[in-house]
Amino acid sequence: ENNFRVITKVFLSGNDLGLQGARHLALVLDKSISLMLLDVSGCNLGDDGVRVMCKSLQENMKLEYIDFGDNNISDAGVNHVATMLAIKGKMRAANPRMVPASLRRVVLSSNPITHEGFAMFATSVTSSCQSHVEAACCQIKDEGLRMFAVHLPNNKYLKVIDVSSNLLTADGLWVIADALKENESVETIRINDNRIGDSGGRAVAAILKHNHFIKEFNVAANAIGPLGVIPLCKVLAKRMKSIDVWLHGNPYVNDPKAVALVEKVQKRNRIVSIHS
């Protein structure tokens, strides 16, 4: 009897693979019929390495998750990712019974991606059935959110949006707020470590007033004072579905009235968890 193990997950994070390593991984992706998760974060792949791997990913129908985080990928590299996902999406749309929805989670965090690269990625999010958009610690700014928001209202697959640490302000968040009013799939939003301020806090309140599908909202460390937290708490006090909200690291804690209101919401609405 022959005993063998099927490898479904490979973790290579932190290894200096470079372009040559990317070529070897591309060969693995060409042949593998079992690999479902591949972590190549921090592997110095660069745009060329991503380009090589994306060619193989176009035809690979098994991989569900790949982490390209911290690989010095610029907008050019993201363009390769977006093109690859768009091709996979077209293949699936042409023959949904024979072509399953694969590679539904591509991590791009900690790369020098600007709003232009993020916009290219956003165009392929819906067609490729992405479940996560993870672009934390990039450089997408408000303009990137504006371009992304266009693809949100009719998206039925997206569950998680992580755009933390991206120099975002309330302007970008208000655009997302309008788009999320019509979205019923997103469950987690992380915009922590930005600079949305009190206006951003009011934008979060507007989102949660209309959207009852979100289960987690992280706005920690965003310079939100009492003028942003108080409207948010008024919405949370009436919420009928459970949610976790992260508020720590915001200056509202210096205002006794705001702190008291947060504590009041916590006591009276048991389905709301505020992490402050």
Short mmCIF file of N, CA and C in Angstrom, two decimals, residues 94-251:
data_model
loop_
_atom_site.label_atom_id
_atom_site.label_comp_id
_atom_site.label_asym_id
_atom_site.label_seq_id
_atom_site.Cartn_x
_atom_site.Cartn_y
_atom_site.Cartn_z
N ALA A 94 -17.81 32.55 -18.29
CA ALA A 94 -18.11 31.86 -19.55
C ALA A 94 -18.59 30.44 -19.32
N ASN A 95 -18.13 29.81 -18.25
CA ASN A 95 -18.51 28.43 -17.98
C ASN A 95 -18.53 28.19 -16.46
N PRO A 96 -19.52 28.73 -15.76
CA PRO A 96 -19.54 28.65 -14.29
C PRO A 96 -19.61 27.24 -13.72
N ARG A 97 -20.17 26.30 -14.48
CA ARG A 97 -20.27 24.93 -13.96
C ARG A 97 -18.93 24.20 -14.01
N MET A 98 -18.13 24.49 -15.01
CA MET A 98 -16.87 23.79 -15.18
C MET A 98 -15.69 24.53 -14.53
N VAL A 99 -15.83 25.84 -14.34
CA VAL A 99 -14.74 26.64 -13.78
C VAL A 99 -15.17 27.19 -12.42
N PRO A 100 -14.64 26.63 -11.34
CA PRO A 100 -15.03 27.10 -10.00
C PRO A 100 -14.42 28.46 -9.68
N ALA A 101 -14.98 29.13 -8.68
CA ALA A 101 -14.42 30.40 -8.23
C ALA A 101 -13.21 30.11 -7.35
N SER A 102 -12.02 30.33 -7.90
CA SER A 102 -10.80 30.05 -7.15
C SER A 102 -10.05 31.35 -6.88
N LEU A 103 -9.06 31.28 -6.00
CA LEU A 103 -8.24 32.42 -5.60
C LEU A 103 -9.11 33.61 -5.20
N ARG A 104 -9.88 33.41 -4.16
CA ARG A 104 -10.82 34.44 -3.73
C ARG A 104 -10.23 35.36 -2.65
N ARG A 105 -8.97 35.14 -2.32
CA ARG A 105 -8.36 36.02 -1.31
C ARG A 105 -6.90 36.29 -1.68
N VAL A 106 -6.61 37.53 -2.05
CA VAL A 106 -5.26 37.96 -2.41
C VAL A 106 -4.86 39.10 -1.48
N VAL A 107 -3.85 38.87 -0.65
CA VAL A 107 -3.39 39.89 0.30
C VAL A 107 -2.33 40.77 -0.35
N LEU A 108 -2.52 42.09 -0.26
CA LEU A 108 -1.59 43.04 -0.86
C LEU A 108 -1.00 44.01 0.17
N SER A 109 -1.21 43.76 1.42
CA SER A 109 -0.81 44.69 2.48
C SER A 109 0.70 44.94 2.51
N SER A 110 1.05 46.12 3.05
CA SER A 110 2.46 46.51 3.25
C SER A 110 3.26 46.55 1.96
N ASN A 111 2.65 47.08 0.92
CA ASN A 111 3.32 47.32 -0.36
C ASN A 111 3.10 48.78 -0.76
N PRO A 112 4.04 49.37 -1.52
CA PRO A 112 3.91 50.78 -1.93
C PRO A 112 2.89 50.98 -3.05
N ILE A 113 1.67 50.58 -2.80
CA ILE A 113 0.60 50.67 -3.79
C ILE A 113 -0.14 52.00 -3.62
N THR A 114 -0.31 52.73 -4.71
CA THR A 114 -1.01 54.01 -4.65
C THR A 114 -2.47 53.83 -5.06
N HIS A 115 -3.19 54.94 -5.12
CA HIS A 115 -4.60 54.88 -5.50
C HIS A 115 -4.78 54.31 -6.91
N GLU A 116 -3.80 54.51 -7.78
CA GLU A 116 -3.92 54.01 -9.15
C GLU A 116 -3.86 52.48 -9.18
N GLY A 117 -2.93 51.91 -8.44
CA GLY A 117 -2.84 50.45 -8.38
C GLY A 117 -4.05 49.85 -7.70
N PHE A 118 -4.52 50.49 -6.63
CA PHE A 118 -5.69 49.99 -5.92
C PHE A 118 -6.93 50.04 -6.80
N ALA A 119 -7.01 51.06 -7.64
CA ALA A 119 -8.14 51.17 -8.56
C ALA A 119 -8.14 50.02 -9.57
N MET A 120 -6.96 49.65 -10.05
CA MET A 120 -6.85 48.53 -10.99
C MET A 120 -7.30 47.24 -10.32
N PHE A 121 -6.87 47.03 -9.07
CA PHE A 121 -7.27 45.83 -8.33
C PHE A 121 -8.77 45.82 -8.11
N ALA A 122 -9.33 46.99 -7.80
CA ALA A 122 -10.76 47.09 -7.50
C ALA A 122 -11.63 46.65 -8.67
N THR A 123 -11.17 46.90 -9.89
CA THR A 123 -11.97 46.53 -11.07
C THR A 123 -12.17 45.03 -11.18
N SER A 124 -11.28 44.24 -10.57
CA SER A 124 -11.37 42.78 -10.69
C SER A 124 -11.98 42.12 -9.45
N VAL A 125 -12.28 42.89 -8.43
CA VAL A 125 -12.76 42.32 -7.16
C VAL A 125 -14.08 41.59 -7.33
N THR A 126 -15.02 42.21 -8.01
CA THR A 126 -16.34 41.59 -8.17
C THR A 126 -16.32 40.44 -9.15
N SER A 127 -15.70 40.63 -10.32
CA SER A 127 -15.71 39.58 -11.35
C SER A 127 -14.99 38.31 -10.90
N SER A 128 -13.99 38.45 -10.02
CA SER A 128 -13.24 37.28 -9.55
C SER A 128 -13.74 36.77 -8.20
N CYS A 129 -14.87 37.30 -7.75
CA CYS A 129 -15.53 36.83 -6.51
C CYS A 129 -14.63 36.93 -5.28
N GLN A 130 -13.86 38.01 -5.16
CA GLN A 130 -12.97 38.17 -4.01
C GLN A 130 -13.77 38.27 -2.72
N SER A 131 -13.34 37.52 -1.71
CA SER A 131 -14.00 37.57 -0.41
C SER A 131 -13.35 38.59 0.51
N HIS A 132 -12.08 38.93 0.23
CA HIS A 132 -11.33 39.88 1.05
C HIS A 132 -10.65 40.92 0.17
N VAL A 133 -10.63 42.15 0.64
CA VAL A 133 -9.76 43.18 0.09
C VAL A 133 -8.84 43.61 1.23
N GLU A 134 -7.58 43.17 1.16
CA GLU A 134 -6.62 43.43 2.24
C GLU A 134 -5.45 44.24 1.68
N ALA A 135 -5.51 45.54 1.95
CA ALA A 135 -4.48 46.45 1.45
C ALA A 135 -4.07 47.40 2.58
N ALA A 136 -3.81 46.84 3.74
CA ALA A 136 -3.37 47.64 4.88
C ALA A 136 -1.94 48.13 4.67
N CYS A 137 -1.62 49.28 5.25
CA CYS A 137 -0.26 49.82 5.21
C CYS A 137 0.24 50.03 3.78
N CYS A 138 -0.62 50.59 2.95
CA CYS A 138 -0.23 50.97 1.59
C CYS A 138 -0.32 52.49 1.47
N GLN A 139 -0.57 52.98 0.28
CA GLN A 139 -0.64 54.43 0.06
C GLN A 139 -1.83 54.78 -0.82
N ILE A 140 -2.98 54.18 -0.54
CA ILE A 140 -4.11 54.34 -1.45
C ILE A 140 -4.84 55.67 -1.27
N LYS A 141 -4.84 56.21 -0.06
CA LYS A 141 -5.44 57.52 0.25
C LYS A 141 -6.92 57.57 -0.18
N ASP A 142 -7.50 58.75 -0.03
CA ASP A 142 -8.94 58.91 -0.30
C ASP A 142 -9.31 58.63 -1.75
N GLU A 143 -8.44 59.01 -2.67
CA GLU A 143 -8.73 58.79 -4.08
C GLU A 143 -8.89 57.30 -4.39
N GLY A 144 -8.09 56.46 -3.73
CA GLY A 144 -8.22 55.02 -3.93
C GLY A 144 -9.56 54.51 -3.45
N LEU A 145 -10.03 55.03 -2.30
CA LEU A 145 -11.35 54.62 -1.80
C LEU A 145 -12.47 55.05 -2.74
N ARG A 146 -12.33 56.24 -3.31
CA ARG A 146 -13.35 56.71 -4.25
C ARG A 146 -13.48 55.77 -5.44
N MET A 147 -12.35 55.34 -5.96
CA MET A 147 -12.36 54.44 -7.12
C MET A 147 -12.88 53.05 -6.74
N PHE A 148 -12.59 52.63 -5.51
CA PHE A 148 -13.04 51.33 -5.02
C PHE A 148 -14.55 51.33 -4.76
N ALA A 149 -15.07 52.46 -4.28
CA ALA A 149 -16.47 52.54 -3.90
C ALA A 149 -17.41 52.24 -5.06
N VAL A 150 -17.00 52.53 -6.27
CA VAL A 150 -17.83 52.29 -7.46
C VAL A 150 -18.22 50.82 -7.57
N HIS A 151 -17.36 49.93 -7.08
CA HIS A 151 -17.58 48.50 -7.26
C HIS A 151 -18.26 47.83 -6.05
N LEU A 152 -18.66 48.62 -5.06
CA LEU A 152 -19.21 48.05 -3.83
C LEU A 152 -20.71 47.76 -3.85
N PRO A 153 -21.56 48.65 -4.36
CA PRO A 153 -23.01 48.47 -4.18
C PRO A 153 -23.55 47.11 -4.61
N ASN A 154 -23.11 46.58 -5.74
CA ASN A 154 -23.67 45.34 -6.26
C ASN A 154 -22.80 44.10 -6.00
N ASN A 155 -21.77 44.27 -5.17
CA ASN A 155 -20.88 43.14 -4.88
C ASN A 155 -21.57 42.18 -3.89
N LYS A 156 -21.62 40.90 -4.26
CA LYS A 156 -22.30 39.90 -3.42
C LYS A 156 -21.33 38.94 -2.73
N TYR A 157 -20.03 39.12 -2.95
CA TYR A 157 -19.07 38.15 -2.45
C TYR A 157 -18.14 38.70 -1.37
N LEU A 158 -17.91 39.99 -1.38
CA LEU A 158 -16.91 40.59 -0.49
C LEU A 158 -17.35 40.55 0.97
N LYS A 159 -16.49 40.03 1.84
CA LYS A 159 -16.78 39.92 3.26
C LYS A 159 -15.94 40.87 4.12
N VAL A 160 -14.67 41.08 3.73
CA VAL A 160 -13.75 41.84 4.56
C VAL A 160 -13.07 42.95 3.74
N ILE A 161 -13.05 44.15 4.31
CA ILE A 161 -12.32 45.27 3.73
C ILE A 161 -11.32 45.76 4.76
N ASP A 162 -10.04 45.66 4.45
CA ASP A 162 -8.99 46.13 5.37
C ASP A 162 -8.14 47.17 4.65
N VAL A 163 -8.37 48.42 4.98
CA VAL A 163 -7.58 49.52 4.41
C VAL A 163 -6.98 50.36 5.55
N SER A 164 -6.60 49.69 6.61
CA SER A 164 -5.99 50.38 7.75
C SER A 164 -4.62 50.94 7.36
N SER A 165 -4.23 52.01 8.01
CA SER A 165 -2.93 52.66 7.78
C SER A 165 -2.71 53.04 6.32
N ASN A 166 -3.59 53.89 5.80
CA ASN A 166 -3.50 54.28 4.39
C ASN A 166 -3.65 55.78 4.18
N LEU A 167 -3.44 56.57 5.23
CA LEU A 167 -3.53 58.03 5.13
C LEU A 167 -4.93 58.47 4.69
N LEU A 168 -5.94 57.75 5.13
CA LEU A 168 -7.31 58.06 4.76
C LEU A 168 -7.88 59.16 5.66
N THR A 169 -8.79 59.95 5.10
CA THR A 169 -9.49 60.97 5.86
C THR A 169 -10.99 60.71 5.76
N ALA A 170 -11.76 61.59 6.37
CA ALA A 170 -13.21 61.43 6.34
C ALA A 170 -13.77 61.55 4.93
N ASP A 171 -13.11 62.30 4.08
CA ASP A 171 -13.60 62.48 2.70
C ASP A 171 -13.77 61.14 1.99
N GLY A 172 -12.75 60.29 2.11
CA GLY A 172 -12.83 58.99 1.47
C GLY A 172 -13.86 58.10 2.12
N LEU A 173 -13.98 58.19 3.44
CA LEU A 173 -14.92 57.33 4.17
C LEU A 173 -16.36 57.68 3.84
N TRP A 174 -16.65 58.96 3.63
CA TRP A 174 -18.02 59.34 3.28
C TRP A 174 -18.43 58.76 1.93
N VAL A 175 -17.49 58.65 1.01
CA VAL A 175 -17.79 58.03 -0.29
C VAL A 175 -18.13 56.55 -0.09
N ILE A 176 -17.33 55.88 0.73
CA ILE A 176 -17.60 54.47 1.03
C ILE A 176 -18.95 54.32 1.74
N ALA A 177 -19.28 55.29 2.60
CA ALA A 177 -20.54 55.24 3.34
C ALA A 177 -21.73 55.17 2.39
N ASP A 178 -21.71 55.98 1.36
CA ASP A 178 -22.81 55.95 0.39
C ASP A 178 -22.88 54.60 -0.33
N ALA A 179 -21.72 54.05 -0.68
CA ALA A 179 -21.68 52.78 -1.41
C ALA A 179 -22.15 51.62 -0.54
N LEU A 180 -21.81 51.65 0.75
CA LEU A 180 -22.14 50.54 1.64
C LEU A 180 -23.63 50.49 2.01
N LYS A 181 -24.34 51.54 1.76
CA LYS A 181 -25.78 51.53 2.06
C LYS A 181 -26.51 50.46 1.26
N GLU A 182 -25.98 50.13 0.09
CA GLU A 182 -26.63 49.14 -0.78
C GLU A 182 -25.94 47.79 -0.76
N ASN A 183 -24.89 47.64 0.03
CA ASN A 183 -24.13 46.39 0.06
C ASN A 183 -24.63 45.49 1.20
N GLU A 184 -24.83 44.21 0.92
CA GLU A 184 -25.34 43.28 1.93
C GLU A 184 -24.37 42.14 2.22
N SER A 185 -23.15 42.22 1.67
CA SER A 185 -22.21 41.12 1.86
C SER A 185 -21.09 41.44 2.85
N VAL A 186 -20.64 42.68 2.90
CA VAL A 186 -19.49 43.04 3.74
C VAL A 186 -19.84 42.89 5.22
N GLU A 187 -18.99 42.17 5.94
CA GLU A 187 -19.19 41.93 7.36
C GLU A 187 -18.13 42.58 8.25
N THR A 188 -16.95 42.83 7.70
CA THR A 188 -15.84 43.38 8.48
C THR A 188 -15.19 44.54 7.75
N ILE A 189 -15.03 45.66 8.45
CA ILE A 189 -14.35 46.83 7.89
C ILE A 189 -13.28 47.28 8.87
N ARG A 190 -12.05 47.38 8.38
CA ARG A 190 -10.94 47.84 9.22
C ARG A 190 -10.33 49.08 8.58
N ILE A 191 -10.53 50.22 9.23
CA ILE A 191 -9.94 51.47 8.76
C ILE A 191 -9.14 52.12 9.90
N ASN A 192 -8.69 51.29 10.82
CA ASN A 192 -7.93 51.80 11.95
C ASN A 192 -6.60 52.42 11.51
N ASP A 193 -6.06 53.25 12.37
CA ASP A 193 -4.76 53.91 12.13
C ASP A 193 -4.77 54.78 10.88
N ASN A 194 -5.84 55.54 10.71
CA ASN A 194 -5.91 56.55 9.67
C ASN A 194 -6.15 57.90 10.34
N ARG A 195 -6.81 58.82 9.68
CA ARG A 195 -7.04 60.14 10.27
C ARG A 195 -8.40 60.67 9.87
N ILE A 196 -9.43 59.89 10.17
CA ILE A 196 -10.78 60.24 9.75
C ILE A 196 -11.43 61.30 10.64
N GLY A 197 -10.99 61.44 11.88
CA GLY A 197 -11.49 62.49 12.76
C GLY A 197 -12.96 62.37 13.10
N ASP A 198 -13.53 63.47 13.64
CA ASP A 198 -14.94 63.48 14.05
C ASP A 198 -15.88 63.28 12.88
N SER A 199 -15.57 63.89 11.74
CA SER A 199 -16.41 63.71 10.57
C SER A 199 -16.44 62.24 10.15
N GLY A 200 -15.30 61.56 10.27
CA GLY A 200 -15.24 60.14 9.97
C GLY A 200 -16.07 59.32 10.93
N GLY A 201 -16.08 59.72 12.19
CA GLY A 201 -16.92 59.05 13.17
C GLY A 201 -18.39 59.15 12.80
N ARG A 202 -18.78 60.33 12.32
CA ARG A 202 -20.17 60.51 11.87
C ARG A 202 -20.46 59.69 10.62
N ALA A 203 -19.44 59.52 9.78
CA ALA A 203 -19.60 58.67 8.59
C ALA A 203 -19.83 57.22 8.99
N VAL A 204 -19.11 56.76 9.99
CA VAL A 204 -19.31 55.39 10.49
C VAL A 204 -20.73 55.24 11.03
N ALA A 205 -21.19 56.26 11.74
CA ALA A 205 -22.57 56.23 12.26
C ALA A 205 -23.57 56.13 11.12
N ALA A 206 -23.32 56.86 10.05
CA ALA A 206 -24.22 56.83 8.89
C ALA A 206 -24.23 55.45 8.24
N ILE A 207 -23.06 54.83 8.17
CA ILE A 207 -22.96 53.49 7.59
C ILE A 207 -23.78 52.49 8.41
N LEU A 208 -23.56 52.50 9.72
CA LEU A 208 -24.20 51.51 10.59
C LEU A 208 -25.69 51.78 10.77
N LYS A 209 -26.12 53.00 10.53
CA LYS A 209 -27.55 53.30 10.61
C LYS A 209 -28.32 52.61 9.49
N HIS A 210 -27.69 52.49 8.33
CA HIS A 210 -28.37 51.91 7.17
C HIS A 210 -27.97 50.46 6.89
N ASN A 211 -26.76 50.08 7.29
CA ASN A 211 -26.25 48.74 6.99
C ASN A 211 -26.26 47.88 8.25
N HIS A 212 -27.07 46.83 8.23
CA HIS A 212 -27.20 45.96 9.41
C HIS A 212 -26.49 44.61 9.22
N PHE A 213 -25.68 44.52 8.18
CA PHE A 213 -24.97 43.27 7.90
C PHE A 213 -23.53 43.28 8.42
N ILE A 214 -23.02 44.46 8.73
CA ILE A 214 -21.65 44.58 9.22
C ILE A 214 -21.57 44.06 10.66
N LYS A 215 -20.59 43.20 10.91
CA LYS A 215 -20.42 42.59 12.23
C LYS A 215 -19.20 43.09 12.98
N GLU A 216 -18.27 43.73 12.27
CA GLU A 216 -17.05 44.23 12.90
C GLU A 216 -16.63 45.52 12.21
N PHE A 217 -16.34 46.55 13.01
CA PHE A 217 -15.91 47.84 12.46
C PHE A 217 -14.77 48.35 13.35
N ASN A 218 -13.59 48.47 12.77
CA ASN A 218 -12.42 48.92 13.53
C ASN A 218 -12.04 50.34 13.09
N VAL A 219 -12.22 51.29 14.00
CA VAL A 219 -11.84 52.68 13.74
C VAL A 219 -10.87 53.17 14.82
N ALA A 220 -10.09 52.26 15.36
CA ALA A 220 -9.12 52.62 16.40
C ALA A 220 -8.08 53.59 15.85
N ALA A 221 -7.56 54.44 16.74
CA ALA A 221 -6.47 55.36 16.39
C ALA A 221 -6.78 56.19 15.16
N ASN A 222 -7.85 56.96 15.23
CA ASN A 222 -8.28 57.76 14.08
C ASN A 222 -8.59 59.20 14.43
N ALA A 223 -8.11 59.67 15.56
CA ALA A 223 -8.33 61.06 15.98
C ALA A 223 -9.81 61.41 16.10
N ILE A 224 -10.62 60.43 16.56
CA ILE A 224 -12.05 60.68 16.72
C ILE A 224 -12.31 61.22 18.13
N GLY A 225 -12.89 62.38 18.19
CA GLY A 225 -13.22 63.01 19.45
C GLY A 225 -14.68 62.81 19.80
N PRO A 226 -15.18 63.53 20.79
CA PRO A 226 -16.59 63.37 21.21
C PRO A 226 -17.60 63.70 20.12
N LEU A 227 -17.29 64.64 19.24
CA LEU A 227 -18.23 64.99 18.17
C LEU A 227 -18.40 63.88 17.14
N GLY A 228 -17.48 62.93 17.15
CA GLY A 228 -17.62 61.77 16.27
C GLY A 228 -18.16 60.56 16.99
N VAL A 229 -17.78 60.39 18.25
CA VAL A 229 -18.18 59.21 19.02
C VAL A 229 -19.64 59.29 19.48
N ILE A 230 -20.08 60.46 19.87
CA ILE A 230 -21.46 60.59 20.38
C ILE A 230 -22.51 60.22 19.32
N PRO A 231 -22.42 60.71 18.08
CA PRO A 231 -23.38 60.26 17.06
C PRO A 231 -23.30 58.76 16.79
N LEU A 232 -22.09 58.22 16.85
CA LEU A 232 -21.91 56.78 16.63
C LEU A 232 -22.59 55.99 17.73
N CYS A 233 -22.43 56.43 18.97
CA CYS A 233 -23.04 55.72 20.10
C CYS A 233 -24.57 55.77 20.03
N LYS A 234 -25.11 56.86 19.56
CA LYS A 234 -26.57 56.97 19.44
C LYS A 234 -27.11 55.94 18.46
N VAL A 235 -26.35 55.68 17.39
CA VAL A 235 -26.76 54.66 16.43
C VAL A 235 -26.60 53.26 17.03
N LEU A 236 -25.48 53.03 17.71
CA LEU A 236 -25.22 51.72 18.30
C LEU A 236 -26.24 51.38 19.40
N ALA A 237 -26.73 52.38 20.09
CA ALA A 237 -27.70 52.15 21.17
C ALA A 237 -28.99 51.53 20.64
N LYS A 238 -29.32 51.80 19.36
CA LYS A 238 -30.55 51.30 18.76
C LYS A 238 -30.33 50.08 17.88
N ARG A 239 -29.09 49.64 17.76
CA ARG A 239 -28.78 48.55 16.82
C ARG A 239 -29.44 47.24 17.27
N MET A 240 -29.98 46.52 16.28
CA MET A 240 -30.71 45.29 16.55
C MET A 240 -29.92 44.04 16.22
N LYS A 241 -28.73 44.21 15.59
CA LYS A 241 -27.90 43.06 15.26
C LYS A 241 -26.51 43.24 15.89
N SER A 242 -25.90 42.14 16.28
CA SER A 242 -24.64 42.18 17.01
C SER A 242 -23.51 42.78 16.18
N ILE A 243 -22.60 43.45 16.85
CA ILE A 243 -21.46 44.08 16.19
C ILE A 243 -20.36 44.34 17.20
N ASP A 244 -19.11 44.25 16.73
CA ASP A 244 -17.94 44.62 17.52
C ASP A 244 -17.37 45.90 16.93
N VAL A 245 -17.16 46.91 17.77
CA VAL A 245 -16.61 48.18 17.32
C VAL A 245 -15.35 48.49 18.13
N TRP A 246 -14.25 48.76 17.42
CA TRP A 246 -12.99 49.09 18.07
C TRP A 246 -12.79 50.60 18.05
N LEU A 247 -12.68 51.19 19.25
CA LEU A 247 -12.54 52.64 19.37
C LEU A 247 -11.28 53.08 20.12
N HIS A 248 -10.46 52.14 20.56
CA HIS A 248 -9.31 52.51 21.39
C HIS A 248 -8.32 53.38 20.60
N GLY A 249 -7.61 54.21 21.35
CA GLY A 249 -6.61 55.08 20.73
C GLY A 249 -7.18 56.34 20.13
N ASN A 250 -8.43 56.68 20.49
CA ASN A 250 -9.05 57.91 20.00
C ASN A 250 -9.21 58.91 21.14
N PRO A 251 -9.08 60.22 20.86
CA PRO A 251 -9.08 61.24 21.93
C PRO A 251 -10.42 61.50 22.60
#
